Amino acid sequence: MKRNINVNISGLLFNIDEDAYEVLQAYLERLRMHFGNDENAAEIIKDIENRIAEMMQEKLSDSKIVITIEDVQQIIAAMGEPGEFDDEAEYAGTAGKRNFSEAFANNNLKRKLYRDPDDKVVGGVCSGLGYYFGISAALVRLIFILLTLSGMSVLVYIILWIIIPEAQTTAQKLEMRGEPVNIDNIEKSIREELHDLGNKFNDFKDKHFKKKRGGRSVFEEVIDTLVSVTVAVFKVFMGVIGAVLAVGAGLLIISLIMLLLTGSGLIIDSITGINFAAFFHFPDFLFMSSYGSELTVIGILMVVFIPLIALVYNGIRIISGQKGPSGASTTFWILWITGILILVLPATELAGDMRREASVSAEVEMSRPANDTVYVKIDKEYFDRINISDEYYEDESFVFYSDAENFFGTPRLRVYTTDSTGDVVLQVKKLSRASSYRKAHKLAENISFNYRLNNDTLVMAPLYKVSSEDKWRMQRVKLYLKVPEGVFVKYVNIDPDNPVLSGDYDNLALFIDNECEAE
Amino acid sequence: MRKGVLELCILAIMKDEEAYASDIIRQMKEAQLIVVEGTLYPLLTRLKNEGLLDYRWEESKSGPPRKYYRITSDGRKTLDELRESWEELNKSVLKITKTLNK
């Protein structure tokens, strides 16, 4: 026997079992709680009650006049629990939002970088940047114009033009405009992301572990939070990496371009001490063919710059959250490999031209000096007779200077002590490489190097000279000074321990191997 | 991402004729867009209050009076906008998901 109750739902009278009534009552209470702070709560609950009344009506027939607990359970199952409404409609907290675009803009508080086709002077880059940073497009344009005076922004503009996509659809335009980036919104967006993630995690759990709603353990909460925090940290981390990539590679590109254009790089020059302008000029002295040096320069520029541009591109992509066109990285790779292939031809040509080595030797003798001392002196006035440019390339074994028709290298001096008691002997060996022995021999002969050996002094030019037309074929000059036992070598204007000439040519090194063993 | 999808479908269902909540629920259940009926009522109320839908009462022989909803001219405009957004979104999603088949 069961007690039953008369209830009035939406103006209809029902006979309902007491236990069924309690379940129904509790359900309606849950609904009221759920919609409690919604301005439309009363109306929504009324609609739901109407529907419940209708469904109850359908359960009844001539032979069935009482609503049982099974009926109520079926009705509630069809209507769903308030928590399920939210999952389906994502209703809570978004009342009033009904538009994809609005939903988009709200979900992604971080704005995306697009070019604005509606407000553009050239490519819409400035107005896009303006939206992104929340400043007026006119201000961005003004900054760009000011930067143009320094010469850089045109290139930057073109790069940005290429990598930033145009906002074509309404949704993209809304994403572009977004909301102003301020601390509140940043915090809000992080919260929303965490919340989103929490929801996703819950969905995942519900799907795979069939957990009951509302029965979340402390452990689950902790896991949730940990996952959220990890993801948030990871996103921030990726953002930082993106920024470092983009800014770092961007600066490198700018300084590389500046040093190529002006010959005085900002960063690299001060780090390496190498003047790259001379290096840039260097291919002219390498190739017999006219295309050789051009291909080399193009190839090297491609091999160096394309990875940097790719870094900037990917950095901006990470920051902006854009996926970017799918072919972009393939394109970078293809261009880079093309750069390497371009270098193959001049490299092959050069290897051929360096195949054979030949040398020319001359020997000068001088009788043992009276006071048993040989003086070695650098002819510093040599610099007055030539007109070498400021451009030079230098490493441990090679110094490269050039003027209009020639380039210069530093001779290497070796001093030997011999067992003989006879004369002082100076051997001057000029070496060169070329495609054939005969040509190499000719090039070695062409090397111009001035020296004198008289009385007790070796006077030598600080540089040897090679005509640009001969090209650089590893021409070298080696001096072997062989002194008898008991004879000293004294350096007049060079310090053999620190063989650097002072004066205008501070970086000029003279390579001296002192007191070597005899050959 | 699902925000707006249900709204779009509700408006689309009512594009040509007025509809009673149960009709809408039936169609959306068939399309497997919603599982529980309760989802719909808050949405309908919201759309109505935003002026996208209008309704009239109709007496029912078998139960309480029913609300019959119909779309307003504002609603039609919103429907067009939503549909456009949806098509863009759909295109974007397809662009990405079609790579999954490769």
PDB file of C-alpha atoms in Angstrom, chain A residues 243-474:
ATOM      1  CA  ALA A 243      59.343  35.697 -28.189  1.00  0.00           C
ATOM      2  CA  VAL A 244      63.022  34.864 -27.692  1.00  0.00           C
ATOM      3  CA  LEU A 245      63.175  33.125 -31.074  1.00  0.00           C
ATOM      4  CA  ALA A 246      61.466  35.935 -32.926  1.00  0.00           C
ATOM      5  CA  VAL A 247      63.302  38.786 -31.248  1.00  0.00           C
ATOM      6  CA  GLY A 248      66.719  37.089 -31.206  1.00  0.00           C
ATOM      7  CA  ALA A 249      66.633  35.940 -34.804  1.00  0.00           C
ATOM      8  CA  GLY A 250      65.143  39.291 -35.842  1.00  0.00           C
ATOM      9  CA  LEU A 251      68.004  41.194 -34.235  1.00  0.00           C
ATOM     10  CA  LEU A 252      70.504  38.852 -35.859  1.00  0.00           C
ATOM     11  CA  ILE A 253      68.949  39.446 -39.278  1.00  0.00           C
ATOM     12  CA  ILE A 254      68.980  43.194 -38.776  1.00  0.00           C
ATOM     13  CA  SER A 255      72.587  43.265 -37.624  1.00  0.00           C
ATOM     14  CA  LEU A 256      73.693  40.939 -40.433  1.00  0.00           C
ATOM     15  CA  ILE A 257      72.031  43.179 -42.987  1.00  0.00           C
ATOM     16  CA  MET A 258      73.531  46.270 -41.409  1.00  0.00           C
ATOM     17  CA  LEU A 259      77.026  44.900 -41.449  1.00  0.00           C
ATOM     18  CA  LEU A 260      76.651  43.725 -45.013  1.00  0.00           C
ATOM     19  CA  LEU A 261      75.433  47.156 -46.076  1.00  0.00           C
ATOM     20  CA  THR A 262      77.698  49.327 -44.018  1.00  0.00           C
ATOM     21  CA  GLY A 263      80.577  47.037 -43.198  1.00  0.00           C
ATOM     22  CA  SER A 264      80.221  47.698 -39.510  1.00  0.00           C
ATOM     23  CA  GLY A 265      78.018  45.215 -37.791  1.00  0.00           C
ATOM     24  CA  LEU A 266      76.548  45.952 -34.430  1.00  0.00           C
ATOM     25  CA  ILE A 267      76.630  42.621 -32.711  1.00  0.00           C
ATOM     26  CA  ILE A 268      78.720  40.162 -34.656  1.00  0.00           C
ATOM     27  CA  ASP A 269      81.526  42.560 -35.312  1.00  0.00           C
ATOM     28  CA  SER A 270      82.033  43.228 -31.665  1.00  0.00           C
ATOM     29  CA  ILE A 271      81.891  39.547 -30.806  1.00  0.00           C
ATOM     30  CA  THR A 272      84.182  38.107 -33.421  1.00  0.00           C
ATOM     31  CA  GLY A 273      86.357  41.063 -34.258  1.00  0.00           C
ATOM     32  CA  ILE A 274      86.023  40.090 -37.879  1.00  0.00           C
ATOM     33  CA  ASN A 275      85.027  42.633 -40.422  1.00  0.00           C
ATOM     34  CA  PHE A 276      82.503  40.809 -42.505  1.00  0.00           C
ATOM     35  CA  ALA A 277      82.388  43.401 -45.201  1.00  0.00           C
ATOM     36  CA  ALA A 278      85.771  42.165 -46.362  1.00  0.00           C
ATOM     37  CA  PHE A 279      84.522  38.634 -46.152  1.00  0.00           C
ATOM     38  CA  PHE A 280      81.574  39.663 -48.268  1.00  0.00           C
ATOM     39  CA  HIS A 281      84.054  41.123 -50.747  1.00  0.00           C
ATOM     40  CA  PHE A 282      86.266  38.093 -50.607  1.00  0.00           C
ATOM     41  CA  PRO A 283      84.527  35.953 -53.254  1.00  0.00           C
ATOM     42  CA  ASP A 284      85.612  38.496 -55.880  1.00  0.00           C
ATOM     43  CA  PHE A 285      89.150  37.313 -55.278  1.00  0.00           C
ATOM     44  CA  LEU A 286      88.240  33.656 -55.540  1.00  0.00           C
ATOM     45  CA  PHE A 287      86.631  32.963 -58.831  1.00  0.00           C
ATOM     46  CA  MET A 288      87.821  33.085 -62.389  1.00  0.00           C
ATOM     47  CA  SER A 289      84.250  32.922 -63.617  1.00  0.00           C
ATOM     48  CA  SER A 290      82.026  35.962 -63.205  1.00  0.00           C
ATOM     49  CA  TYR A 291      79.108  33.997 -61.829  1.00  0.00           C
ATOM     50  CA  GLY A 292      81.210  32.217 -59.217  1.00  0.00           C
ATOM     51  CA  SER A 293      81.323  35.020 -56.704  1.00  0.00           C
ATOM     52  CA  GLU A 294      77.716  36.009 -57.277  1.00  0.00           C
ATOM     53  CA  LEU A 295      76.500  32.459 -56.744  1.00  0.00           C
ATOM     54  CA  THR A 296      78.628  32.207 -53.633  1.00  0.00           C
ATOM     55  CA  VAL A 297      77.214  35.384 -52.157  1.00  0.00           C
ATOM     56  CA  ILE A 298      73.637  34.399 -53.002  1.00  0.00           C
ATOM     57  CA  GLY A 299      74.171  30.887 -51.690  1.00  0.00           C
ATOM     58  CA  ILE A 300      75.742  32.024 -48.424  1.00  0.00           C
ATOM     59  CA  LEU A 301      73.021  34.629 -47.891  1.00  0.00           C
ATOM     60  CA  MET A 302      70.362  31.981 -48.420  1.00  0.00           C
ATOM     61  CA  VAL A 303      72.013  29.442 -46.167  1.00  0.00           C
ATOM     62  CA  VAL A 304      72.473  32.029 -43.401  1.00  0.00           C
ATOM     63  CA  PHE A 305      69.277  34.035 -43.651  1.00  0.00           C
ATOM     64  CA  ILE A 306      66.636  31.431 -44.368  1.00  0.00           C
ATOM     65  CA  PRO A 307      67.026  29.643 -41.016  1.00  0.00           C
ATOM     66  CA  LEU A 308      66.885  33.037 -39.285  1.00  0.00           C
ATOM     67  CA  ILE A 309      63.749  34.058 -41.150  1.00  0.00           C
ATOM     68  CA  ALA A 310      62.266  30.669 -40.312  1.00  0.00           C
ATOM     69  CA  LEU A 311      63.044  31.303 -36.635  1.00  0.00           C
ATOM     70  CA  VAL A 312      61.364  34.701 -36.705  1.00  0.00           C
ATOM     71  CA  TYR A 313      58.411  33.201 -38.534  1.00  0.00           C
ATOM     72  CA  ASN A 314      58.010  30.354 -36.083  1.00  0.00           C
ATOM     73  CA  GLY A 315      58.519  32.648 -33.120  1.00  0.00           C
ATOM     74  CA  ILE A 316      55.729  34.931 -34.255  1.00  0.00           C
ATOM     75  CA  ARG A 317      53.606  31.899 -35.006  1.00  0.00           C
ATOM     76  CA  ILE A 318      54.036  30.592 -31.465  1.00  0.00           C
ATOM     77  CA  ILE A 319      53.265  33.981 -29.896  1.00  0.00           C
ATOM     78  CA  SER A 320      50.268  34.689 -32.068  1.00  0.00           C
ATOM     79  CA  GLY A 321      48.875  31.169 -31.757  1.00  0.00           C
ATOM     80  CA  GLN A 322      48.492  30.989 -35.520  1.00  0.00           C
ATOM     81  CA  LYS A 323      49.021  27.668 -37.203  1.00  0.00           C
ATOM     82  CA  GLY A 324      50.270  29.295 -40.353  1.00  0.00           C
ATOM     83  CA  PRO A 325      50.132  27.800 -43.840  1.00  0.00           C
ATOM     84  CA  SER A 326      51.039  24.122 -43.838  1.00  0.00           C
ATOM     85  CA  GLY A 327      53.655  24.454 -46.583  1.00  0.00           C
ATOM     86  CA  ALA A 328      55.682  27.087 -44.766  1.00  0.00           C
ATOM     87  CA  SER A 329      58.293  24.876 -43.170  1.00  0.00           C
ATOM     88  CA  THR A 330      58.669  22.805 -46.330  1.00  0.00           C
ATOM     89  CA  THR A 331      59.259  26.013 -48.253  1.00  0.00           C
ATOM     90  CA  PHE A 332      61.947  27.071 -45.810  1.00  0.00           C
ATOM     91  CA  TRP A 333      63.664  23.719 -46.138  1.00  0.00           C
ATOM     92  CA  ILE A 334      63.502  23.789 -49.930  1.00  0.00           C
ATOM     93  CA  LEU A 335      64.928  27.303 -50.065  1.00  0.00           C
ATOM     94  CA  TRP A 336      67.692  26.400 -47.641  1.00  0.00           C
ATOM     95  CA  ILE A 337      68.685  23.283 -49.564  1.00  0.00           C
ATOM     96  CA  THR A 338      68.560  25.347 -52.766  1.00  0.00           C
ATOM     97  CA  GLY A 339      71.044  27.704 -51.118  1.00  0.00           C
ATOM     98  CA  ILE A 340      73.384  24.808 -50.423  1.00  0.00           C
ATOM     99  CA  LEU A 341      73.000  23.496 -53.967  1.00  0.00           C
ATOM    100  CA  ILE A 342      73.794  26.961 -55.304  1.00  0.00           C
ATOM    101  CA  LEU A 343      77.067  26.787 -53.386  1.00  0.00           C
ATOM    102  CA  VAL A 344      78.000  23.451 -54.933  1.00  0.00           C
ATOM    103  CA  LEU A 345      78.912  24.928 -58.324  1.00  0.00           C
ATOM    104  CA  PRO A 346      81.374  27.590 -57.126  1.00  0.00           C
ATOM    105  CA  ALA A 347      82.746  25.146 -54.571  1.00  0.00           C
ATOM    106  CA  THR A 348      83.444  22.602 -57.294  1.00  0.00           C
ATOM    107  CA  GLU A 349      85.080  25.252 -59.438  1.00  0.00           C
ATOM    108  CA  LEU A 350      87.220  26.375 -56.534  1.00  0.00           C
ATOM    109  CA  ALA A 351      88.245  22.855 -55.592  1.00  0.00           C
ATOM    110  CA  GLY A 352      89.386  22.328 -59.182  1.00  0.00           C
ATOM    111  CA  ASP A 353      91.396  25.530 -59.097  1.00  0.00           C
ATOM    112  CA  MET A 354      93.145  24.501 -55.891  1.00  0.00           C
ATOM    113  CA  ARG A 355      94.149  21.039 -57.072  1.00  0.00           C
ATOM    114  CA  ARG A 356      97.915  21.449 -57.582  1.00  0.00           C
ATOM    115  CA  GLU A 357     100.510  23.223 -55.519  1.00  0.00           C
ATOM    116  CA  ALA A 358     103.849  24.637 -56.708  1.00  0.00           C
ATOM    117  CA  SER A 359     106.555  26.768 -55.174  1.00  0.00           C
ATOM    118  CA  VAL A 360     109.383  29.022 -56.260  1.00  0.00           C
ATOM    119  CA  SER A 361     112.425  29.406 -54.031  1.00  0.00           C
ATOM    120  CA  ALA A 362     115.223  31.906 -53.952  1.00  0.00           C
ATOM    121  CA  GLU A 363     118.275  31.897 -51.675  1.00  0.00           C
ATOM    122  CA  VAL A 364     120.322  34.851 -50.547  1.00  0.00           C
ATOM    123  CA  GLU A 365     123.528  34.509 -48.613  1.00  0.00           C
ATOM    124  CA  MET A 366     125.302  36.903 -46.348  1.00  0.00           C
ATOM    125  CA  SER A 367     128.629  36.446 -44.651  1.00  0.00           C
ATOM    126  CA  ARG A 368     128.656  36.028 -40.907  1.00  0.00           C
ATOM    127  CA  PRO A 369     128.038  39.475 -39.405  1.00  0.00           C
ATOM    128  CA  ALA A 370     130.890  41.080 -37.516  1.00  0.00           C
ATOM    129  CA  ASN A 371     129.216  41.273 -34.111  1.00  0.00           C
ATOM    130  CA  ASP A 372     127.452  37.889 -34.508  1.00  0.00           C
ATOM    131  CA  THR A 373     124.010  39.476 -34.632  1.00  0.00           C
ATOM    132  CA  VAL A 374     121.430  39.463 -37.435  1.00  0.00           C
ATOM    133  CA  TYR A 375     118.822  42.221 -37.200  1.00  0.00           C
ATOM    134  CA  VAL A 376     115.324  41.606 -38.520  1.00  0.00           C
ATOM    135  CA  LYS A 377     113.464  44.727 -39.393  1.00  0.00           C
ATOM    136  CA  ILE A 378     110.005  45.335 -40.809  1.00  0.00           C
ATOM    137  CA  ASP A 379     109.828  47.971 -43.474  1.00  0.00           C
ATOM    138  CA  LYS A 380     106.976  49.980 -42.020  1.00  0.00           C
ATOM    139  CA  GLU A 381     107.208  52.572 -44.756  1.00  0.00           C
ATOM    140  CA  TYR A 382     105.802  49.900 -47.002  1.00  0.00           C
ATOM    141  CA  PHE A 383     102.360  50.955 -45.810  1.00  0.00           C
ATOM    142  CA  ASP A 384     102.933  54.435 -47.157  1.00  0.00           C
ATOM    143  CA  ARG A 385     103.592  53.122 -50.626  1.00  0.00           C
ATOM    144  CA  ILE A 386     100.408  51.095 -50.916  1.00  0.00           C
ATOM    145  CA  ASN A 387      96.846  52.134 -50.556  1.00  0.00           C
ATOM    146  CA  ILE A 388      95.110  49.339 -48.742  1.00  0.00           C
ATOM    147  CA  SER A 389      91.546  49.641 -47.666  1.00  0.00           C
ATOM    148  CA  ASP A 390      90.286  49.395 -44.153  1.00  0.00           C
ATOM    149  CA  GLU A 391      88.744  46.126 -45.036  1.00  0.00           C
ATOM    150  CA  TYR A 392      90.560  43.137 -43.866  1.00  0.00           C
ATOM    151  CA  TYR A 393      89.992  39.600 -42.934  1.00  0.00           C
ATOM    152  CA  GLU A 394      92.154  37.950 -40.408  1.00  0.00           C
ATOM    153  CA  ASP A 395      92.524  34.639 -38.751  1.00  0.00           C
ATOM    154  CA  GLU A 396      95.390  32.814 -37.147  1.00  0.00           C
ATOM    155  CA  SER A 397      97.241  31.964 -40.293  1.00  0.00           C
ATOM    156  CA  PHE A 398      96.047  34.441 -42.799  1.00  0.00           C
ATOM    157  CA  VAL A 399      95.591  38.149 -43.084  1.00  0.00           C
ATOM    158  CA  PHE A 400      93.693  39.535 -45.953  1.00  0.00           C
ATOM    159  CA  TYR A 401      93.976  43.105 -47.094  1.00  0.00           C
ATOM    160  CA  SER A 402      92.919  44.489 -50.384  1.00  0.00           C
ATOM    161  CA  ASP A 403      93.203  47.555 -52.522  1.00  0.00           C
ATOM    162  CA  ALA A 404      91.712  48.065 -55.937  1.00  0.00           C
ATOM    163  CA  GLU A 405      94.047  45.765 -57.854  1.00  0.00           C
ATOM    164  CA  ASN A 406      95.752  43.627 -55.273  1.00  0.00           C
ATOM    165  CA  PHE A 407      95.340  41.722 -52.134  1.00  0.00           C
ATOM    166  CA  PHE A 408      97.930  41.155 -49.492  1.00  0.00           C
ATOM    167  CA  GLY A 409      99.023  38.483 -47.111  1.00  0.00           C
ATOM    168  CA  THR A 410     101.461  38.233 -44.258  1.00  0.00           C
ATOM    169  CA  PRO A 411     104.705  36.349 -44.793  1.00  0.00           C
ATOM    170  CA  ARG A 412     105.778  33.725 -42.314  1.00  0.00           C
ATOM    171  CA  LEU A 413     109.267  33.819 -40.932  1.00  0.00           C
ATOM    172  CA  ARG A 414     111.073  30.827 -39.522  1.00  0.00           C
ATOM    173  CA  VAL A 415     114.454  31.062 -37.902  1.00  0.00           C
ATOM    174  CA  TYR A 416     116.789  28.071 -37.772  1.00  0.00           C
ATOM    175  CA  THR A 417     120.110  27.559 -36.144  1.00  0.00           C
ATOM    176  CA  THR A 418     122.453  25.460 -38.312  1.00  0.00           C
ATOM    177  CA  ASP A 419     125.540  23.517 -37.339  1.00  0.00           C
ATOM    178  CA  SER A 420     127.671  25.244 -39.948  1.00  0.00           C
ATOM    179  CA  THR A 421     129.943  28.084 -39.081  1.00  0.00           C
ATOM    180  CA  GLY A 422     129.613  29.714 -42.476  1.00  0.00           C
ATOM    181  CA  ASP A 423     127.172  32.193 -43.963  1.00  0.00           C
ATOM    182  CA  VAL A 424     123.759  33.385 -42.970  1.00  0.00           C
ATOM    183  CA  VAL A 425     121.276  32.014 -45.504  1.00  0.00           C
ATOM    184  CA  LEU A 426     117.823  33.405 -46.269  1.00  0.00           C
ATOM    185  CA  GLN A 427     115.525  31.200 -48.272  1.00  0.00           C
ATOM    186  CA  VAL A 428     112.379  32.855 -49.631  1.00  0.00           C
ATOM    187  CA  LYS A 429     109.756  30.354 -50.728  1.00  0.00           C
ATOM    188  CA  LYS A 430     106.652  31.490 -52.600  1.00  0.00           C
ATOM    189  CA  LEU A 431     103.841  28.981 -52.840  1.00  0.00           C
ATOM    190  CA  SER A 432     100.587  28.847 -54.732  1.00  0.00           C
ATOM    191  CA  ARG A 433      97.947  26.423 -55.827  1.00  0.00           C
ATOM    192  CA  ALA A 434      96.117  26.239 -59.153  1.00  0.00           C
ATOM    193  CA  SER A 435      94.349  23.815 -61.428  1.00  0.00           C
ATOM    194  CA  SER A 436      97.664  22.607 -62.833  1.00  0.00           C
ATOM    195  CA  TYR A 437     101.234  22.514 -61.646  1.00  0.00           C
ATOM    196  CA  ARG A 438     102.330  24.872 -64.421  1.00  0.00           C
ATOM    197  CA  LYS A 439      99.715  27.454 -63.523  1.00  0.00           C
ATOM    198  CA  ALA A 440     100.506  27.157 -59.826  1.00  0.00           C
ATOM    199  CA  HIS A 441     104.166  27.769 -60.597  1.00  0.00           C
ATOM    200  CA  LYS A 442     103.274  30.846 -62.605  1.00  0.00           C
ATOM    201  CA  LEU A 443     101.094  32.216 -59.803  1.00  0.00           C
ATOM    202  CA  ALA A 444     103.854  31.622 -57.266  1.00  0.00           C
ATOM    203  CA  GLU A 445     106.244  33.607 -59.442  1.00  0.00           C
ATOM    204  CA  ASN A 446     103.718  36.412 -59.646  1.00  0.00           C
ATOM    205  CA  ILE A 447     103.744  36.957 -55.896  1.00  0.00           C
ATOM    206  CA  SER A 448     105.492  40.203 -55.147  1.00  0.00           C
ATOM    207  CA  PHE A 449     107.469  40.351 -51.930  1.00  0.00           C
ATOM    208  CA  ASN A 450     110.214  42.843 -51.072  1.00  0.00           C
ATOM    209  CA  TYR A 451     113.140  42.052 -48.839  1.00  0.00           C
ATOM    210  CA  ARG A 452     116.775  42.998 -48.535  1.00  0.00           C
ATOM    211  CA  LEU A 453     119.612  41.268 -46.818  1.00  0.00           C
ATOM    212  CA  ASN A 454     122.698  43.402 -46.428  1.00  0.00           C
ATOM    213  CA  ASN A 455     125.513  43.797 -43.922  1.00  0.00           C
ATOM    214  CA  ASP A 456     123.824  42.519 -40.809  1.00  0.00           C
ATOM    215  CA  THR A 457     120.150  43.291 -41.396  1.00  0.00           C
ATOM    216  CA  LEU A 458     117.174  41.574 -42.976  1.00  0.00           C
ATOM    217  CA  VAL A 459     114.680  44.213 -44.020  1.00  0.00           C
ATOM    218  CA  MET A 460     111.375  42.721 -45.093  1.00  0.00           C
ATOM    219  CA  ALA A 461     108.050  44.123 -46.205  1.00  0.00           C
ATOM    220  CA  PRO A 462     105.247  43.353 -43.757  1.00  0.00           C
ATOM    221  CA  LEU A 463     103.065  42.065 -46.574  1.00  0.00           C
ATOM    222  CA  TYR A 464     103.346  40.264 -49.841  1.00  0.00           C
ATOM    223  CA  LYS A 465     101.209  41.342 -52.741  1.00  0.00           C
ATOM    224  CA  VAL A 466      99.128  39.315 -55.192  1.00  0.00           C
ATOM    225  CA  SER A 467      97.341  40.762 -58.180  1.00  0.00           C
ATOM    226  CA  SER A 468      93.559  40.442 -57.997  1.00  0.00           C
ATOM    227  CA  GLU A 469      93.603  38.993 -61.477  1.00  0.00           C
ATOM    228  CA  ASP A 470      95.604  36.026 -60.240  1.00  0.00           C
ATOM    229  CA  LYS A 471      92.828  35.316 -57.708  1.00  0.00           C
ATOM    230  CA  TRP A 472      93.416  33.832 -54.317  1.00  0.00           C
ATOM    231  CA  ARG A 473      94.987  30.429 -54.763  1.00  0.00           C
ATOM    232  CA  MET A 474      96.453  30.074 -51.294  1.00  0.00           C
TER     233      MET A 474
END
